[in-house]
mmCIF file of C-alpha atoms in Angstrom:
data_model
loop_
_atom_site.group_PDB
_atom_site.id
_atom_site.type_symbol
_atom_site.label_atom_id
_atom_site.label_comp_id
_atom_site.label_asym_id
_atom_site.label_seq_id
_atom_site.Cartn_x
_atom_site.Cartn_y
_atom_site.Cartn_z
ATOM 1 C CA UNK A 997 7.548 22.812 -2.470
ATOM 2 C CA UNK A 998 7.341 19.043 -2.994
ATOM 3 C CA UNK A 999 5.678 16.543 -5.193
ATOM 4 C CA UNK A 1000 4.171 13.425 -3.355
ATOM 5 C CA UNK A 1001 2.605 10.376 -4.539
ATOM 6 C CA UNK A 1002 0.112 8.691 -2.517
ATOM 7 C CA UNK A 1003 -0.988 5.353 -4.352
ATOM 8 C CA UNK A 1004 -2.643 1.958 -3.189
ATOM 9 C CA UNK A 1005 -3.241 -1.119 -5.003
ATOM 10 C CA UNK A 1006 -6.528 -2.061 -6.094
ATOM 11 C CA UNK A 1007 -8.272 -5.342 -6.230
ATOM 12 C CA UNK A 1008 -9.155 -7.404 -9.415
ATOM 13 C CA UNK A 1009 -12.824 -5.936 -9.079
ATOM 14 C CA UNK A 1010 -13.428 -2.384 -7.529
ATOM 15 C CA UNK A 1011 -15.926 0.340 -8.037
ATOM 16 C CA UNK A 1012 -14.490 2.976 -9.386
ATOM 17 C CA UNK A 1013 -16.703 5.447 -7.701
ATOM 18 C CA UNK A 1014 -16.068 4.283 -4.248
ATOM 19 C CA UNK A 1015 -12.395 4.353 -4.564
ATOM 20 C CA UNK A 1016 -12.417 8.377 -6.172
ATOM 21 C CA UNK A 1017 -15.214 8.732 -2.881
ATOM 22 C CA UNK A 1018 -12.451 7.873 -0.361
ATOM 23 C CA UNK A 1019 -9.610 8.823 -1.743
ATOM 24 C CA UNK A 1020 -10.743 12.523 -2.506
ATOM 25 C CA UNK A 1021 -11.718 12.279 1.357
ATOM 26 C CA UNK A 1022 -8.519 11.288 2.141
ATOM 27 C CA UNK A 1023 -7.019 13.918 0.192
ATOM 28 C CA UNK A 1024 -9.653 16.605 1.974
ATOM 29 C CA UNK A 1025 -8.453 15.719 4.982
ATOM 30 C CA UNK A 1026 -4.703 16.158 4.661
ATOM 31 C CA UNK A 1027 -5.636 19.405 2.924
ATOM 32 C CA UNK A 1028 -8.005 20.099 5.808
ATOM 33 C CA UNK A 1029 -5.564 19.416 7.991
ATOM 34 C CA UNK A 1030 -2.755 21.709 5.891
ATOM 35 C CA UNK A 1031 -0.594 18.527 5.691
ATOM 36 C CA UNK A 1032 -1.147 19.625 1.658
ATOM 37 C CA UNK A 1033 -1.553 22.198 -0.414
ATOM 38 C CA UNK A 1034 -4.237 23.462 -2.666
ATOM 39 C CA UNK A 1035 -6.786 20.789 -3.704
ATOM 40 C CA UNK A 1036 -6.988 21.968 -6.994
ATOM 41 C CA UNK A 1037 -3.918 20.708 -8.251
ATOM 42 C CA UNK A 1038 -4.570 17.462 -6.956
ATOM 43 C CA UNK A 1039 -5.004 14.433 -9.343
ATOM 44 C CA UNK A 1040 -6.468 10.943 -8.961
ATOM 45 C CA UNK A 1041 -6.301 8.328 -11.491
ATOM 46 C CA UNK A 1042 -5.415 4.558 -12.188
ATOM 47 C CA UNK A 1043 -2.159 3.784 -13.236
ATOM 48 C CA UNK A 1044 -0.826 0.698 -15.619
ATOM 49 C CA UNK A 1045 0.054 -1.497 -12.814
ATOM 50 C CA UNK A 1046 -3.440 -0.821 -11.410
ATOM 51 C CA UNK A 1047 -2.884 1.396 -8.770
ATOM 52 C CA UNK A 1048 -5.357 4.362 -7.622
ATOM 53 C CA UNK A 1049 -2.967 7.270 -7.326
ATOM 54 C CA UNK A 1050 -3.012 10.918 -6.238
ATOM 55 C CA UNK A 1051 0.095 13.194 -6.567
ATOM 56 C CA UNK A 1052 -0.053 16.262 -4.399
ATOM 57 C CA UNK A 1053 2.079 19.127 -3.864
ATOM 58 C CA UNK A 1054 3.449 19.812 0.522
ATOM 59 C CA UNK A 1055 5.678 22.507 1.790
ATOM 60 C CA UNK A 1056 7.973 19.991 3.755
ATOM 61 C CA UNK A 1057 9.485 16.490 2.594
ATOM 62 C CA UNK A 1058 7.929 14.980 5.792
ATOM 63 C CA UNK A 1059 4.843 16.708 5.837
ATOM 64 C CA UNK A 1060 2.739 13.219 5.220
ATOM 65 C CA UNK A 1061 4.820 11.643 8.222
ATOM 66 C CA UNK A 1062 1.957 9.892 10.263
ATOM 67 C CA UNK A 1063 3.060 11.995 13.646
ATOM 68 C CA UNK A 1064 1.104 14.632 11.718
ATOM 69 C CA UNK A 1065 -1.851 13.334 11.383
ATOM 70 C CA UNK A 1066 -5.104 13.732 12.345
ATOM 71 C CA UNK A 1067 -7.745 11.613 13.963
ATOM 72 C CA UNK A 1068 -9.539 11.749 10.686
ATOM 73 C CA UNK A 1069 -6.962 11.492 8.529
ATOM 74 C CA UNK A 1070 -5.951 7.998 10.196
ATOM 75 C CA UNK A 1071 -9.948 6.788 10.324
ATOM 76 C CA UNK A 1072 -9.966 7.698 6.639
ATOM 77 C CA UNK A 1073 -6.791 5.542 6.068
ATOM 78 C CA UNK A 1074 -8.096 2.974 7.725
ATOM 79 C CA UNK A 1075 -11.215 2.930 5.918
ATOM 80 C CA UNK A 1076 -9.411 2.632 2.794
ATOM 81 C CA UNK A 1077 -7.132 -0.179 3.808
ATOM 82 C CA UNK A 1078 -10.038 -2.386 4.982
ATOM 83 C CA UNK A 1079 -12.486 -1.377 2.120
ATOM 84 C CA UNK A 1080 -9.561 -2.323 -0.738
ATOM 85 C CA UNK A 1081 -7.573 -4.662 1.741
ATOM 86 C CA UNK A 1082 -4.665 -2.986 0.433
ATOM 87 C CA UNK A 1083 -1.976 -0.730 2.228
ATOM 88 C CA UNK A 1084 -1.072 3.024 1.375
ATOM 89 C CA UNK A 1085 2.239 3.953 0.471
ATOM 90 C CA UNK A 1086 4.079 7.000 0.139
ATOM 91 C CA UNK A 1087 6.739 8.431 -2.140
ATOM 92 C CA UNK A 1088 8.561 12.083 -2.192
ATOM 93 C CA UNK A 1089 8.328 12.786 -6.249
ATOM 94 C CA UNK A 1090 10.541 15.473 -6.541
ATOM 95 C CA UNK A 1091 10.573 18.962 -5.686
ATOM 96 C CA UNK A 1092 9.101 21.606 -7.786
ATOM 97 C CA UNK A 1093 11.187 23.872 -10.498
ATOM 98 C CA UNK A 1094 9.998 26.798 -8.825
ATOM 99 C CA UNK A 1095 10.221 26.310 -4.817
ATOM 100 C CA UNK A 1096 10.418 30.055 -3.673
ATOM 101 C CA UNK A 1097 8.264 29.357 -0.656
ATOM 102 C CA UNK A 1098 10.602 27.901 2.017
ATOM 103 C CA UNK A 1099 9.369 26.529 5.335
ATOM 104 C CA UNK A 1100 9.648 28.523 8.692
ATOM 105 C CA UNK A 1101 12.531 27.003 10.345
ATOM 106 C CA UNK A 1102 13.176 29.678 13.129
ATOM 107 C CA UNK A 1103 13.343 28.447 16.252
ATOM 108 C CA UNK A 1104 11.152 31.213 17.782
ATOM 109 C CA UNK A 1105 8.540 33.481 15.766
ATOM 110 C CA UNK A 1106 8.526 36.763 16.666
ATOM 111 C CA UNK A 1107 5.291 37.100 15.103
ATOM 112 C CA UNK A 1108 3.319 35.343 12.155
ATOM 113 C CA UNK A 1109 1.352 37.402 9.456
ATOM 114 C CA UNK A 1110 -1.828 36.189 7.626
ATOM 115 C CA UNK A 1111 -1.156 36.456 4.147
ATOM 116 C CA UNK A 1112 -1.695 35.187 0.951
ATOM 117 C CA UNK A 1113 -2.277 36.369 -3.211
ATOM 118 C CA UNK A 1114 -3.816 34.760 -5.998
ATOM 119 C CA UNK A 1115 -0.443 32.789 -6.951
ATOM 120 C CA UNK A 1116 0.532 30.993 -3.447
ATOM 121 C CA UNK A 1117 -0.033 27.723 -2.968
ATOM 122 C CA UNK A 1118 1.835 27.838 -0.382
ATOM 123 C CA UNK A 1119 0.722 27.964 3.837
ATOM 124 C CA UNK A 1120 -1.011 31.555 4.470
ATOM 125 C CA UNK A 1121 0.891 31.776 7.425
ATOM 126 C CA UNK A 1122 3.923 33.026 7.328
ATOM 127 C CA UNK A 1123 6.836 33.826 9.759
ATOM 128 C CA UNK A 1124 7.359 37.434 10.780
ATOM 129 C CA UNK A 1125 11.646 36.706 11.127
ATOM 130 C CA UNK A 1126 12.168 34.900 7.676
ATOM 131 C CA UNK A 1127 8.969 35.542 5.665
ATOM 132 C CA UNK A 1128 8.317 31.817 4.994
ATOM 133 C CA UNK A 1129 5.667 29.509 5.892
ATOM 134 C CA UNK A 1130 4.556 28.122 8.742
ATOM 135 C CA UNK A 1131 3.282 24.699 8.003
ATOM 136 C CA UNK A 1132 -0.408 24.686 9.413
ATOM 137 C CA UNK A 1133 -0.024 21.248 11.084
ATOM 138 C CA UNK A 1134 3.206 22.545 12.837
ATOM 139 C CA UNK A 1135 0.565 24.926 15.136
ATOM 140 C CA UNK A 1136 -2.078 23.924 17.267
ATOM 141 C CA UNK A 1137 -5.491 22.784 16.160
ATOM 142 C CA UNK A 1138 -7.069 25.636 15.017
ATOM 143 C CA UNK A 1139 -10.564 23.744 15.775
ATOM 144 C CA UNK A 1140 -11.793 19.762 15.812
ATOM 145 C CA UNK A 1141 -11.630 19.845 12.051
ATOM 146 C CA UNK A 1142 -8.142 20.891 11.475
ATOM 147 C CA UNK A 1143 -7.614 24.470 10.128
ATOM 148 C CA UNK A 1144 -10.838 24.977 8.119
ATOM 149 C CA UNK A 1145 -11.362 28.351 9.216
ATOM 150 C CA UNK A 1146 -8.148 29.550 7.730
ATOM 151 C CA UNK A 1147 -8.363 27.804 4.546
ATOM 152 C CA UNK A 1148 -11.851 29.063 4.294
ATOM 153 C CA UNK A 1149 -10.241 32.498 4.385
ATOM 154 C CA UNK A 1150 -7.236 31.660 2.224
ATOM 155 C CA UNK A 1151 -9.708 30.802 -0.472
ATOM 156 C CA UNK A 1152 -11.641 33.751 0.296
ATOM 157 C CA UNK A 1153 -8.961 35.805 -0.021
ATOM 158 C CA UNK A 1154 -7.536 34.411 -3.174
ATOM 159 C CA UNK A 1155 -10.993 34.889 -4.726
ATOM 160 C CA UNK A 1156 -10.878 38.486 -4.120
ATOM 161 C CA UNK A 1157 -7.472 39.045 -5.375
ATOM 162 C CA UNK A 1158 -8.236 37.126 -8.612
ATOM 163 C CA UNK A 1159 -11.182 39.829 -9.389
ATOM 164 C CA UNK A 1160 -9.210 42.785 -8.919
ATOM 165 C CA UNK A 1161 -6.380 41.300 -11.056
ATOM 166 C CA UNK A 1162 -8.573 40.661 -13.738
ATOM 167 C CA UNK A 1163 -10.066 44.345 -13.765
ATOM 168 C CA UNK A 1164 -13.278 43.091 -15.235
ATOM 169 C CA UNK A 1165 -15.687 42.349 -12.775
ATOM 170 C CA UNK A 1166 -16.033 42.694 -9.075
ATOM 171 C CA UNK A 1167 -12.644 44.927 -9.135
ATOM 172 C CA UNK A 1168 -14.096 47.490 -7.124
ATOM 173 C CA UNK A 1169 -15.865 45.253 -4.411
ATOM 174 C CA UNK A 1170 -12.786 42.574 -4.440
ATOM 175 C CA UNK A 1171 -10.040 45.788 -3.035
ATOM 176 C CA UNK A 1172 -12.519 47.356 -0.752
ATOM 177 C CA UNK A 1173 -13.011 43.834 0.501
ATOM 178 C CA UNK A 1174 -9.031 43.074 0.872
ATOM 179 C CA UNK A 1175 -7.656 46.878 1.856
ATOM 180 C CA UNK A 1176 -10.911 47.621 4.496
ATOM 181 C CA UNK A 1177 -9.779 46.364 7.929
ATOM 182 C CA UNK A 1178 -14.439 46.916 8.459
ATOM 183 C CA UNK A 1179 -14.793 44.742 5.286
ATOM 184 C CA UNK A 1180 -15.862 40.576 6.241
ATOM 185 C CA UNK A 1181 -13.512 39.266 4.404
ATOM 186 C CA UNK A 1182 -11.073 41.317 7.021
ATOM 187 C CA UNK A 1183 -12.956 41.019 9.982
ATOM 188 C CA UNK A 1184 -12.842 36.610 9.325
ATOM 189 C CA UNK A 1185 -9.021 37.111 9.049
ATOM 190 C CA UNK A 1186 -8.949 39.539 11.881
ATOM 191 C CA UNK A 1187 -10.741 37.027 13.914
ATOM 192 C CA UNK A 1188 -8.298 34.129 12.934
ATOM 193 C CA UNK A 1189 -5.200 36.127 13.868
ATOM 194 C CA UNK A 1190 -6.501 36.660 17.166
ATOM 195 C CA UNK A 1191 -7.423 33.211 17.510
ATOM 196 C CA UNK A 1192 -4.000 32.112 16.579
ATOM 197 C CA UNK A 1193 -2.409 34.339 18.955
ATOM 198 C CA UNK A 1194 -4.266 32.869 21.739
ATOM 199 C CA UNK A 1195 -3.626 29.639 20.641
ATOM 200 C CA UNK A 1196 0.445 29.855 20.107
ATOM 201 C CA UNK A 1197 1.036 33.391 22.491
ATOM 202 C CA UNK A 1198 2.730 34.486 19.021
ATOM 203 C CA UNK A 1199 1.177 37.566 17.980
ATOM 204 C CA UNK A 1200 -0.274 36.903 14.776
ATOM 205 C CA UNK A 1201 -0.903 40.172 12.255
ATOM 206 C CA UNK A 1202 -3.344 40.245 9.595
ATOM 207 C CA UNK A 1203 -2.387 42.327 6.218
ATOM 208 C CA UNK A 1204 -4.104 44.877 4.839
ATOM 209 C CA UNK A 1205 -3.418 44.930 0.840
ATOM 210 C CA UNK A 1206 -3.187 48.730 -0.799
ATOM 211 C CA UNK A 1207 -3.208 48.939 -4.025
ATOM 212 C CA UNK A 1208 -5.016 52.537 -4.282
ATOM 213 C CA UNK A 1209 -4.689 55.644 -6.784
ATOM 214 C CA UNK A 1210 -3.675 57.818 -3.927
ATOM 215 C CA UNK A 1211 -0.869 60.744 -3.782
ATOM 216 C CA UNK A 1212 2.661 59.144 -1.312
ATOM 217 C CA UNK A 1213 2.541 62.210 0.196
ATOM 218 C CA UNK A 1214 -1.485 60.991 1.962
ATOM 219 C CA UNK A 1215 -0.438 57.532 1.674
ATOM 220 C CA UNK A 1216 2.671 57.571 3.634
ATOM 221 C CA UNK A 1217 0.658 59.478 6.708
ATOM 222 C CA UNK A 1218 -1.899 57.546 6.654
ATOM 223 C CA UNK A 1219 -3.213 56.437 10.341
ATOM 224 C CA UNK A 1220 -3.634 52.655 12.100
ATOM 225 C CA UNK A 1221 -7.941 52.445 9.925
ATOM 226 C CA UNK A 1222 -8.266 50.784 14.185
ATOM 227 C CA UNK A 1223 -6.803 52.791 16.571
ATOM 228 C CA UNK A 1224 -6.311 55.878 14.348
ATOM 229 C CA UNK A 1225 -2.134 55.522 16.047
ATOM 230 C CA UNK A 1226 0.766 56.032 13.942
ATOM 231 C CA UNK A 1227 2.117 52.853 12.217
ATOM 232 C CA UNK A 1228 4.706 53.584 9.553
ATOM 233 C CA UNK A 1229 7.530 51.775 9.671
ATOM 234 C CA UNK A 1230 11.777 53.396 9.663
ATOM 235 C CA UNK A 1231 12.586 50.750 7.385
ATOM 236 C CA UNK A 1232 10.654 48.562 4.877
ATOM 237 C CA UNK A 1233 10.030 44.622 6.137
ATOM 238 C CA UNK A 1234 10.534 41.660 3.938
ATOM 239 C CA UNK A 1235 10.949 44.074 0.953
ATOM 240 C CA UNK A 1236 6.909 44.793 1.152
ATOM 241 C CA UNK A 1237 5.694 45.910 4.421
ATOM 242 C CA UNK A 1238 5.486 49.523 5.208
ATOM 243 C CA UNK A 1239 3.068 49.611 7.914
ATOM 244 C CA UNK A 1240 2.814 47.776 11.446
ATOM 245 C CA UNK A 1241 0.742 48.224 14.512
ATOM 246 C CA UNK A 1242 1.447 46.158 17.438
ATOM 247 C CA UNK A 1243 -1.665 47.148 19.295
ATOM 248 C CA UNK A 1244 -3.870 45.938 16.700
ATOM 249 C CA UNK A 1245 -1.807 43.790 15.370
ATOM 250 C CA UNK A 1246 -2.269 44.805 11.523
ATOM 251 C CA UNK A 1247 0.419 45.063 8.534
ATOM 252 C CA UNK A 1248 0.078 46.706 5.105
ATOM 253 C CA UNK A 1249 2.233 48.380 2.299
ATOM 254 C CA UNK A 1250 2.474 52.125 0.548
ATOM 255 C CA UNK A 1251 -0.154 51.928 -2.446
ATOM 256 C CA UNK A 1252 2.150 50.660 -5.799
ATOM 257 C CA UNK A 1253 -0.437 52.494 -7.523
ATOM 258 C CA UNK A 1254 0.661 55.993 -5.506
ATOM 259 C CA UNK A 1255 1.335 59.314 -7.170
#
């Protein structure tokens, strides 16, 4: 992962609010359009040499490159350049300490998986070949917005997995909603992957997380929860995934938590 800096130069009299107002659009938009990562880690503020600047984190060291951009994202640099009559400019940081989620740079996916945990900040697509992510702005639109759909899920997702990690509240709820392929938060990732298949004829798998008290002996027989086929893998994948079914296209793992 990479550290950006996205900065302008403002004039002798601004309004403070109206430069935070654009540039947090700005910055909604890249994220929107997954040319960033998660928003909360984002920070805007007014340096010595009175600059507005935002550091964000990306997967790739191009990933602000203008031939990814949006339609919005270049209206909303626009907008900024004639409201401040200033020009953006962009500087690669550094790279994080710990970057242990590499971009996808197979030349041919054999499939992507939807996936994501509490932790990642990284794209919640990943590559089925070299388990590492697929930069959302690398695939087709996912709709006129970008890829809000997915990132709606992703932070879905990550809210679930947050409650049953803190075994407090909403433990219960949180792993039905992540481990039940009927469950909505599965059925919105369920509808993305077969979206994204459609969209990139890559078959894209959505994973079931199992993290049940549960004997190996049941766990390792259990059945597709779809098509009731069998779906246990020879060998493990990526050092997690035990279970695959190409027909409906869904991954998971034995239970960590088995007996």
């Amino acid at each position: 992962m990479y550290i950006q800096e996205i900065s302008f130069q403002l004039p002798t009299d601004f309004d403070w609010d109206s430069v935070e107002i654009e540039f947090q659009t700005l910055i909604v938009t890249y994220r929107n359009n997954g040319q960033i990562q998660d928003s909360s880690i984002h920070h805007i503020f007014i340096n010595s040499e009175n600059k507005a600047v935002c550091t964000a984190i990306t997967i790739a060291k191009d990933a602000l490159n203008k031939k990814f951009n949006s339609k919005a994202i270049n209206s909303s640099i626009k907008k900024i350049e004639q409201l401040f009559n200033t020009k953006l400019k962009y500087q690669l940081i550094g790279e994080t300490l710990v970057n242990e989620e590499k971009q996808c740079k197979c030349k041919k996916s054999e499939f992507y998986i939807l996936y994501t945990n509490f932790l990642a900040i990284g794209s919640p697509i990943t590559c089925g070949n070299c388990f590492s992510d697929v930069p959302l702005y690398k695939l087709p639109k996912y709709d006129e917005y970008g890829y809000t759909p997915i990132l709606s899920w992703e932070s879905n997702y990550k809210s679930c997995d947050t409650l049953q990690i803190g075994c407090s509240v909403g433990e219960v709820w949180a792993m039905k909603q992540m481990w039940r392929a009927d469950s909505q938060l599965s059925k919105q990732g369920i509808e993305i992957c077969k979206k994204l298949t459609e969209l990139t004829n890559i078959p894209t798998f959505y994973y079931l997380f199992n993290y049940r008290s549960i004997r190996h002996t049941k766990d390792i027989q259990r059945k597709c929860p779809c098509c009731g086929g069998e779906w246990l893998l020879k060998k493990q994948l990526h050092n997690l995934f035990d279970f695959k079914c190409d027909t409906c296209n869904l991954i998971s793992s034995l239970s960590s938590n088995s007996h």
